[in-house]
Coordinates of C-alpha atoms in Angstrom, one line a residue:
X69 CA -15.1 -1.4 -24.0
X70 CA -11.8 -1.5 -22.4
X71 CA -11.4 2.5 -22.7
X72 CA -15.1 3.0 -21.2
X73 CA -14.1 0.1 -18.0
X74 CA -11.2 1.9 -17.4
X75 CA -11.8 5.6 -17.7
X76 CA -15.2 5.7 -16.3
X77 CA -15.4 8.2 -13.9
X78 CA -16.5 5.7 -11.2
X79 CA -13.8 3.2 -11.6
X80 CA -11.2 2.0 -9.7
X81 CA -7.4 2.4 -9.7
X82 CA -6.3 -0.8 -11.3
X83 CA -3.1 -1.1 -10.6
X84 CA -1.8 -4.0 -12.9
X85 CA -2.8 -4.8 -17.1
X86 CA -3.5 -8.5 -18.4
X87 CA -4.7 -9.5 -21.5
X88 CA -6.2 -13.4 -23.2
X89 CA -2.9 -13.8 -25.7
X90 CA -5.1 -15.8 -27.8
X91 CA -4.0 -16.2 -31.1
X92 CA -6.8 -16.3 -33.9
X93 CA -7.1 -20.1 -34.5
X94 CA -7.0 -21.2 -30.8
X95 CA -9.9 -18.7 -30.3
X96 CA -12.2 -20.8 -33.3
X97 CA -10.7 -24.2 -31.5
X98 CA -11.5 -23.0 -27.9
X99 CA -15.3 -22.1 -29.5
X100 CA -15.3 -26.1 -30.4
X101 CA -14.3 -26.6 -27.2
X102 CA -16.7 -24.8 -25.4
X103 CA -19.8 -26.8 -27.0
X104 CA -17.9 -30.7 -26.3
X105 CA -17.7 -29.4 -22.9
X106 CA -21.1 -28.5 -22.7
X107 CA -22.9 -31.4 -23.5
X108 CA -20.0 -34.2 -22.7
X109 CA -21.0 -37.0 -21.0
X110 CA -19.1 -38.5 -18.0
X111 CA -17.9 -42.3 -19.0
X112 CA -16.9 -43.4 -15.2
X113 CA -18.4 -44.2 -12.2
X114 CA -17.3 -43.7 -8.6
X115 CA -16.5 -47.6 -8.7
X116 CA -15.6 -48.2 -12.7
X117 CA -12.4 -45.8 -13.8
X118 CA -12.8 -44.3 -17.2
X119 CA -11.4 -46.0 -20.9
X120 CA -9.0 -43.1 -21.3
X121 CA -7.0 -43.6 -17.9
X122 CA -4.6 -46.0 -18.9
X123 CA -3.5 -43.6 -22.3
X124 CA -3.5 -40.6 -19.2
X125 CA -1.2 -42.8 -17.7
X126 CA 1.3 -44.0 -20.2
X127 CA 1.6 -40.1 -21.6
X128 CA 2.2 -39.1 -18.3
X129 CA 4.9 -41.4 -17.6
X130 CA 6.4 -41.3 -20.7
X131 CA 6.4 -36.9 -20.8
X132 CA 6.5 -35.7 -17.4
X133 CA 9.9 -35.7 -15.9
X134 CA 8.8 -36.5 -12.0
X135 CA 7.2 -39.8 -13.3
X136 CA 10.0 -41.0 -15.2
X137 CA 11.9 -40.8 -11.9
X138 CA 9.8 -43.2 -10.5
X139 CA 9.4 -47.3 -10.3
X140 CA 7.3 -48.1 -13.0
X141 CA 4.1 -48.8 -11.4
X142 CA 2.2 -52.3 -12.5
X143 CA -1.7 -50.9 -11.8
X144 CA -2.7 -47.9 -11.7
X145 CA -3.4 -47.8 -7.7
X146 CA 0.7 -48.2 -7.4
X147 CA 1.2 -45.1 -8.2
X148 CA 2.3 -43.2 -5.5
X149 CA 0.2 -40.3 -5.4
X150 CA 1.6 -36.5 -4.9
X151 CA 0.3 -33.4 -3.2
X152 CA 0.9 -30.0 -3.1
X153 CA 3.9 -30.1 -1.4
X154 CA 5.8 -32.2 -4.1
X155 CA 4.6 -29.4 -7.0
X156 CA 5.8 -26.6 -4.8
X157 CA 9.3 -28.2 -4.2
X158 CA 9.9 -28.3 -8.1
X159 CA 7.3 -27.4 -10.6
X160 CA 9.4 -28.0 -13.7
X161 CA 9.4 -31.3 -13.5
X162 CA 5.8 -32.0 -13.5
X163 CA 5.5 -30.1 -16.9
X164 CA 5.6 -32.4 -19.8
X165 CA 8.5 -32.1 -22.6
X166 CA 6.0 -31.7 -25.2
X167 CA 5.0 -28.3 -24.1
X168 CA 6.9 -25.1 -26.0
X169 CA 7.9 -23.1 -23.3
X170 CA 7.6 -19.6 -25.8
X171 CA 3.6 -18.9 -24.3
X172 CA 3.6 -21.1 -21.1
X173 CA 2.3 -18.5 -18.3
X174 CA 3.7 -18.9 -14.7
X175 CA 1.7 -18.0 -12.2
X176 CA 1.7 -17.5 -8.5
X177 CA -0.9 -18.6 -6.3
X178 CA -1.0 -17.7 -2.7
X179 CA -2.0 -20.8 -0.8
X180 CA -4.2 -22.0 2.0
X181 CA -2.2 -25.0 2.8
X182 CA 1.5 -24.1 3.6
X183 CA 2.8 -24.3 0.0
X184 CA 2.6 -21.5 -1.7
X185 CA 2.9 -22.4 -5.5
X186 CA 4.0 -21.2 -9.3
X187 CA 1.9 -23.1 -11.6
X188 CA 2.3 -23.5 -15.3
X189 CA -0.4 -22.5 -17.4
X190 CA -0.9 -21.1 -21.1
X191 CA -3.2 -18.8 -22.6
X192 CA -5.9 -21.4 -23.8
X193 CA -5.9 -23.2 -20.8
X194 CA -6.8 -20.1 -18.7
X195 CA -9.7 -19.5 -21.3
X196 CA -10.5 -23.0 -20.8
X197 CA -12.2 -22.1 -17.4
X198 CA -15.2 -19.8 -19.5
X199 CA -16.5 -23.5 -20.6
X200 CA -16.5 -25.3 -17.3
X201 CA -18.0 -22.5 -15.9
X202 CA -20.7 -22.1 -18.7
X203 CA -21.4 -25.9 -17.9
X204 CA -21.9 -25.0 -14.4
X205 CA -24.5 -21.8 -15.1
X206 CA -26.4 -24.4 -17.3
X207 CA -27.6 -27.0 -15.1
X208 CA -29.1 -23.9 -13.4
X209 CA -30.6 -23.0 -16.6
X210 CA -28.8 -19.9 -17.2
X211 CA -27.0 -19.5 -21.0
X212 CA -24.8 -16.5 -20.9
X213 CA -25.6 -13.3 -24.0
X214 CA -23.8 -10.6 -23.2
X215 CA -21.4 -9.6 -25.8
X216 CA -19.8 -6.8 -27.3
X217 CA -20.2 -3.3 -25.6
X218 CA -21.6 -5.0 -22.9
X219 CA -19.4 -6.7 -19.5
X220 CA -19.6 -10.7 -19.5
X221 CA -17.6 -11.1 -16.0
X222 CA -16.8 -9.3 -13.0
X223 CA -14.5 -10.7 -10.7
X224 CA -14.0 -9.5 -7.0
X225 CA -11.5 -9.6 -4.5
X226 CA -10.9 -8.3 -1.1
X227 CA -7.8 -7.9 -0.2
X228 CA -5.2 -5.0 0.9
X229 CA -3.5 -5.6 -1.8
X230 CA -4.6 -6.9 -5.1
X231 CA -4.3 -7.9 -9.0
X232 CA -6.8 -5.6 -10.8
X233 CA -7.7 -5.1 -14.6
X234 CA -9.7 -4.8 -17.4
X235 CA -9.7 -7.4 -20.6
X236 CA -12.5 -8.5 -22.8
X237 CA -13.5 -12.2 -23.5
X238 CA -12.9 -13.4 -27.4
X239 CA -15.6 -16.0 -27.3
X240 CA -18.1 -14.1 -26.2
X241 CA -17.4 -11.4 -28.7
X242 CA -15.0 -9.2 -27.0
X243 CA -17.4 -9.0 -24.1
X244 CA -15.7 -6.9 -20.9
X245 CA -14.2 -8.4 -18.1
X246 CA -12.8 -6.8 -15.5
X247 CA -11.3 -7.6 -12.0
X248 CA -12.0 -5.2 -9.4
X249 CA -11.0 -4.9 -5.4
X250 CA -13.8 -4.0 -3.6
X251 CA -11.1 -2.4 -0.5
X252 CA -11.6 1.5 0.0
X253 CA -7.8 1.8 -1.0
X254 CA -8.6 1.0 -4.6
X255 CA -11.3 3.6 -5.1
X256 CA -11.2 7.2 -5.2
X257 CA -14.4 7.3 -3.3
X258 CA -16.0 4.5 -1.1
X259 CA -19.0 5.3 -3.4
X260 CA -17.9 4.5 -7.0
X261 CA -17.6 0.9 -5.3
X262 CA -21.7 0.1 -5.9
X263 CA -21.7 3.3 -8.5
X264 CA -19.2 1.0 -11.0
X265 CA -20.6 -2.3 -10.5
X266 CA -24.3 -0.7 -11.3
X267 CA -22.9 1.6 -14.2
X268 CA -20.8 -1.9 -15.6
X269 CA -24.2 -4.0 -14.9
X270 CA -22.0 -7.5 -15.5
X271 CA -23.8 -10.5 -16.6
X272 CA -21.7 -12.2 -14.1
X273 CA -20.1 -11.5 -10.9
X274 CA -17.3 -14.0 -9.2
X275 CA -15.5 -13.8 -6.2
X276 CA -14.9 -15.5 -3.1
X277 CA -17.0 -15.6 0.3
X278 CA -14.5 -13.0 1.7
X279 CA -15.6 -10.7 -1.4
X280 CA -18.8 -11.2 -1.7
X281 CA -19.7 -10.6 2.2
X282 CA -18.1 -7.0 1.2
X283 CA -20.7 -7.0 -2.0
X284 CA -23.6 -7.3 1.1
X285 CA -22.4 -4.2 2.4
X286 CA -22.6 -1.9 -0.6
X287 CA -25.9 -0.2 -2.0
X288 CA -25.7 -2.1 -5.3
X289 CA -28.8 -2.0 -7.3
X290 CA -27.6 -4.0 -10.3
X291 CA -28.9 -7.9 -10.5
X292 CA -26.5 -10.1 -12.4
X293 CA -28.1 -13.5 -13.5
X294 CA -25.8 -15.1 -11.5
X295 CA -23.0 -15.1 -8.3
X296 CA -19.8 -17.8 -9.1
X297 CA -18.1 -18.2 -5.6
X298 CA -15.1 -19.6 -6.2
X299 CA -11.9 -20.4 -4.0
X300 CA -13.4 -21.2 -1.0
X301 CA -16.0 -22.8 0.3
X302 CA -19.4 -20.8 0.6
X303 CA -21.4 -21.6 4.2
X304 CA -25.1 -21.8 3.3
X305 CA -26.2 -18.8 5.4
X306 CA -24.2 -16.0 3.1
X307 CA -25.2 -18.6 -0.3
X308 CA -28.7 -17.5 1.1
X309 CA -28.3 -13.8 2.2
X310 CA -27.1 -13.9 -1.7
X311 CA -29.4 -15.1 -3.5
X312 CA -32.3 -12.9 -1.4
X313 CA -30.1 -9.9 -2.0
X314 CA -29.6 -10.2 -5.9
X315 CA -32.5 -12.5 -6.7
X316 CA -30.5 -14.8 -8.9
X317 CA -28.6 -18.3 -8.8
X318 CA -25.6 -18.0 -6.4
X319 CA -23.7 -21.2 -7.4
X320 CA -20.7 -22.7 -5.1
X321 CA -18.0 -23.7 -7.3
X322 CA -15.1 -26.4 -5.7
X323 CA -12.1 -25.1 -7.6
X324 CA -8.6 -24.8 -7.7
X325 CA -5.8 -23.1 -9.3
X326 CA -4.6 -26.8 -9.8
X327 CA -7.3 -27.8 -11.6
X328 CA -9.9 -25.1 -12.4
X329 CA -13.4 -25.8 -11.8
X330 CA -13.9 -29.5 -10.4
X331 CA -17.4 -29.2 -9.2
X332 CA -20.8 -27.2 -8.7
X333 CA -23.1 -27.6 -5.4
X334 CA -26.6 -28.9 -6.2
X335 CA -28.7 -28.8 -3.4
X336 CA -31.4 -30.8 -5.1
X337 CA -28.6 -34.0 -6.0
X338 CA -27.1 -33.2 -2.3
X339 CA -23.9 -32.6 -3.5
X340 CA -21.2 -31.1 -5.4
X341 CA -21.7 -32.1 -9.2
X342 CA -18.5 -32.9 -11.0
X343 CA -17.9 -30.3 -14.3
X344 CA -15.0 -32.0 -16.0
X345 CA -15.5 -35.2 -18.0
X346 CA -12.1 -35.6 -18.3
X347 CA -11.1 -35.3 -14.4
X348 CA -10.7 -38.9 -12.9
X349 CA -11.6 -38.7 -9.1
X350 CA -10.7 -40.9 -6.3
X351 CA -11.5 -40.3 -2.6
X352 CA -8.3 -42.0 -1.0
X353 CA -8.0 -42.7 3.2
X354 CA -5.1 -42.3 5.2
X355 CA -3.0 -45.3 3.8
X356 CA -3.6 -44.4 0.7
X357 CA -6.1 -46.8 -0.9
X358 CA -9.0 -45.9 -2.3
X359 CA -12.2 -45.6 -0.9
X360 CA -15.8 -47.3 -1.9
X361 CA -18.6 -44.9 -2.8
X362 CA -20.2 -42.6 0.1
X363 CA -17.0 -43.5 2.8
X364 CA -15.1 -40.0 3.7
X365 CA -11.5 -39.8 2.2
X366 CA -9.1 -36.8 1.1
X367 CA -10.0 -36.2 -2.8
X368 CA -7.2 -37.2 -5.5
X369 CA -7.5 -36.0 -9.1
X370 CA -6.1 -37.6 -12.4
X371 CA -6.2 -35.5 -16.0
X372 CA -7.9 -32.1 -16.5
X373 CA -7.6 -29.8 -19.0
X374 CA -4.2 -27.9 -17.6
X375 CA -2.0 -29.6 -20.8
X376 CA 1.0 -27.9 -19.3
X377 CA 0.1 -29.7 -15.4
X378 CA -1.6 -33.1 -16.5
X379 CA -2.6 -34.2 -13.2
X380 CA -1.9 -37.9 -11.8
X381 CA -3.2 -39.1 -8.3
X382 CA -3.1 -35.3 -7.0
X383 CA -4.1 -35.3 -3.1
X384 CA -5.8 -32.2 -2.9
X385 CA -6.1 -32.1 0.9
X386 CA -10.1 -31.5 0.6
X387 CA -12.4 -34.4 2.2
X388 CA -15.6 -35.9 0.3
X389 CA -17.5 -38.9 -0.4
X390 CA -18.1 -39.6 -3.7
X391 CA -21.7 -40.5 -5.1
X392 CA -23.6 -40.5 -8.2
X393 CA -26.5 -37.6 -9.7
X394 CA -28.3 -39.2 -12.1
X395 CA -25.1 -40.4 -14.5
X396 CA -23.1 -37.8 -13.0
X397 CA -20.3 -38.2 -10.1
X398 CA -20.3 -36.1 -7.2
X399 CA -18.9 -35.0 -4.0
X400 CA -21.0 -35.5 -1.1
X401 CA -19.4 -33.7 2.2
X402 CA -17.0 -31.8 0.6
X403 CA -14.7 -30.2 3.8
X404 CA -12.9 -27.9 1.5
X405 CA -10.8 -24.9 2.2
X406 CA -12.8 -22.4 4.1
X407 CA -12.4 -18.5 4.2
X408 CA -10.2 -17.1 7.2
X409 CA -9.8 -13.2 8.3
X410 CA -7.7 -11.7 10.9
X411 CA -8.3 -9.1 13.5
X412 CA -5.8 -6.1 13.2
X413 CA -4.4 -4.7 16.5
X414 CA -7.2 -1.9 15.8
X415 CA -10.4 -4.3 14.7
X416 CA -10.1 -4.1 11.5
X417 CA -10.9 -8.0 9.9
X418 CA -8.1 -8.2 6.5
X419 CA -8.4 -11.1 4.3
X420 CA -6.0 -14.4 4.8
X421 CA -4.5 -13.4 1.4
X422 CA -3.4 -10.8 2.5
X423 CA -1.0 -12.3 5.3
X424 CA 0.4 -14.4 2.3
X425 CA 1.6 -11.3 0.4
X426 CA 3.3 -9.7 3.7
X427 CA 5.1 -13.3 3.5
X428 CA 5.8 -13.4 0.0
X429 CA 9.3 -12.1 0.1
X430 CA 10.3 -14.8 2.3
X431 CA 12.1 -18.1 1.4
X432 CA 9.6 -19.9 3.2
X433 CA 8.9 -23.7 2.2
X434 CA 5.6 -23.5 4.3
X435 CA 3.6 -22.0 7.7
X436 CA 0.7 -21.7 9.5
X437 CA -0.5 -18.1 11.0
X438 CA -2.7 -18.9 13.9
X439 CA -4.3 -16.1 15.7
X440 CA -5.7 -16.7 19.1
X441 CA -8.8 -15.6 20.9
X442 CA -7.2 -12.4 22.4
X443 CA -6.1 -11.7 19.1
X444 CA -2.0 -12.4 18.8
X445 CA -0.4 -14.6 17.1
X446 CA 1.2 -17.6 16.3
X447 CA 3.5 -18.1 13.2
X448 CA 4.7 -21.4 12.7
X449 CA 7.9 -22.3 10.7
X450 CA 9.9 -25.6 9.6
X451 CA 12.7 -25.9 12.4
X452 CA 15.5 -24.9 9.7
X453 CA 13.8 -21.7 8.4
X454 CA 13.4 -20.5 12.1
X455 CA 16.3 -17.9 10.7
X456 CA 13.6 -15.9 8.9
X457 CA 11.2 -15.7 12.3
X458 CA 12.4 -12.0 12.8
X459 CA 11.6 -10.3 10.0
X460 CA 8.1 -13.0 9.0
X461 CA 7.1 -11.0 12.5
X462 CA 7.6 -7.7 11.5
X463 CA 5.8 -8.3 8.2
X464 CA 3.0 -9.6 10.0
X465 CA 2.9 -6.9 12.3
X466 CA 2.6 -4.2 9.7
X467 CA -0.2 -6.1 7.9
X468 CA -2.0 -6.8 11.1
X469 CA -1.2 -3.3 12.5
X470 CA 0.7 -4.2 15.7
X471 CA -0.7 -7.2 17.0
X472 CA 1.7 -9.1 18.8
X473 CA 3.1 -11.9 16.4
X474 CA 5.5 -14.6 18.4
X475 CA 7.5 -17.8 16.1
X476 CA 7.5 -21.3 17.2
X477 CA 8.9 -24.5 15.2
X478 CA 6.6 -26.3 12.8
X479 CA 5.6 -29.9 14.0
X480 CA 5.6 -32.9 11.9
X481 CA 6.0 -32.8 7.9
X482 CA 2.3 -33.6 6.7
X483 CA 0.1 -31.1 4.9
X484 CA -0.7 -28.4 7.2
X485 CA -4.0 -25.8 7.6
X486 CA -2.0 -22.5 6.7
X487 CA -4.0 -20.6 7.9
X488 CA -6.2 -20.5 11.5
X489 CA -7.9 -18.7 14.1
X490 CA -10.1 -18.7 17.4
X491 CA -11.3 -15.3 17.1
X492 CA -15.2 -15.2 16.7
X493 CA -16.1 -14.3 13.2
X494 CA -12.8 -14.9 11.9
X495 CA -14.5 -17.9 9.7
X496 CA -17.8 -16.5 9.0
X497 CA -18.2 -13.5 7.4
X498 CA -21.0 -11.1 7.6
X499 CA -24.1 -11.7 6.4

């Protein structure tokens, strides 16, 4: 399978190689796994915490260097809670001692909030998604088959620049998977873009808004049984020019790299159904209590399944209300992190991500990229890494192809919106 994903004469350049690391024993445990997750029940309430919080808790104080630095907190509500900003300053000590350090995977994600981060991860928490995921197809009724020969999941991106390649999926009997980047650059023809994904005929395609408004464009005649958006969140217009397109679910996922898959959108429970029994949820307002059911706050996590980043009163920055479906919590509102393009100097729209890997090289602690309505634009920088203005503009004006880029100071020291724009279109896009 991998020899016939890569060497088809359709398929892409990919440019990187990545593989599930799994060792023989986790694979059967991550099997058992897969069918707890499945049909595990949810044991809180938006207004009654769950019974295994306070054991959450006391291992998380007692492993994870950060919270050993802190006052020993009497309730659970006095623990101060931490965003992304605190991870980003240092990672390490949010990872507990118990976890070997000879398999632990670092990974780099790029950020939509001013803090770019390098998260901690292992091979069986990253194949840990597969069952959330699987929870989320099946309260749409779909039960994934495909399996040996055949591809499972193909994932898209959009970008300039991109992480592409081809692995298979243990637990679904060495079923393909492949990530592809739908940008001309990647292909040796435009063409083999719709020619790949029909020869491949995935069971499941995932990408992001920005990817999946490229998927519109191409003649594809393959129908997957479902669409998994992930990243960012999916406006209801291009969830419906989806779904008439392909004729199948399109589901919305609320993730995060973070904490993997939080929640599905249901329009039938009006709202986005939580997927992990053992994430704890609070909506907190601004001073930092939390908030009764249905009242708009930012949504804080506590657990997941990241045993290398056990979560504790995580402020995500996304907004909600949360609610019940049946038995079930969920977000209602959810303001999460939405898609963002930029305008070159020649009308080309590039993906947000993009601007984050022409920053990448740069010591930068955090910034916001605004681009204005006569398309230049506005970096903004914390006042002492003003020193790297010069050459964070002439990286941004490669990507953006000579648009004019001008530096200002960062205001303030809150969570920021990294990235911003007044250009029509920039936030929608095509459908």
């Amino acid at each position: 399978m991998l020899q016939l994903m890569r060497e088809h004469p359709s398929a892409p350049i990919f440019r990187n190689a990545s593989g599930n690391r799994l060792l023989p024993d986790e694979i059967e445990a991550l099997r058992g796994y897969e069918q707890d997750i499945g049909h595990a029940r949810f044991d809180w309430t938006p207004e009654q915490p769950p019974a295994w919080l306070q054991a959450h808790v006391a291992e998380v104080l007692a492993q994870v260097p950060y919270y050993r630095g802190q006052p020993k907190p009497s309730t659970f509500t006095d623990i101060t809670p931490v965003h992304r900003g605190d991870l980003a300053a240092d990672i390490a000590r949010f990872v507990p001692d118990t976890v070997p350090l000879q398999r632990m995977i670092n990974f780099r994600t790029t950020g939509t909030t001013g803090h770019p981060l390098v998260l901690p991860s292992h091979p069986v928490v990253a194949a840990r998604y597969l069952a959330h995921h699987k929870r989320a197809l099946r309260r749409f009724g779909i039960t994934l088959v495909h399996g040996r020969g055949q591809m499972g999941v193909m994932l898209l991106g959009m970008q300039q620049r991109c992480f592409t390649y081809v692995s298979v999926t243990p637990t679904m009997d060495e079923s393909g998977l492949a990530k592809i980047n739908l940008h001309p650059d990647d292909w040796r023809h435009p063409d083999d873009r719709a020619r790949y994904i029909d020869q491949m005929q995935p069971e499941v395609i995932a990408g992001d808004p920005i990817s999946f408004a490229a998927l519109l464009e191409l003649p594809v005649r393959h129908r997957p049984q479902a669409l998994l958006s992930v990243s960012m969140a999916l406006s209801p217009g291009l969830r419906g020019a989806l779904a008439a397109r392909f004729g199948c679910a399109v589901l919305d996922l609320y993730s995060m790299n973070e904490a993997g898959p939080l929640a599905v959108y249901d329009d039938a429970a009006g709202g986005h159904v939580l997927l992990q029994p053992g994430m704890y949820v609070e909506v907190l307002g601004p001073d930092g209590a939390p908030l009764p059911p249905g009242e708009t706050g930012e949504i804080t996590l506590s657990g997941g399944f990241n045993f290398c980043l056990p979560l504790l009163r995580y402020r995500t920055g996304d907004r909600g209300a949360l609610a019940l479906a049946g038995d079930t919590p969920m977000i209602i509102g959810l303001q999460g992190r939405r898609p963002v393009r930029y305008l070159t100097a020649d009308q080309q729209w590039i993906n947000n991500i993009d601007l984050t890997h022409a920053l990448a090289a740069l010591p930068l602690s955090r910034y916001v990229v605004h681009q204005h309505s006569d398309g230049r634009i506005t970096l903004s920088l914390p006042p002492a890494e003003l020193g790297h203005a010069a050459e964070a503009i002439r990286r941004l004006r490669v990507v953006l192809r000579g648009q004019p880029v001008e530096a200002i100071a960062l205001q303030g020291e809150d969570k920021v919106l990294q990235y911003t724009s007044d250009v029509a279109g920039s936030g929608s896009p095509p459908q």
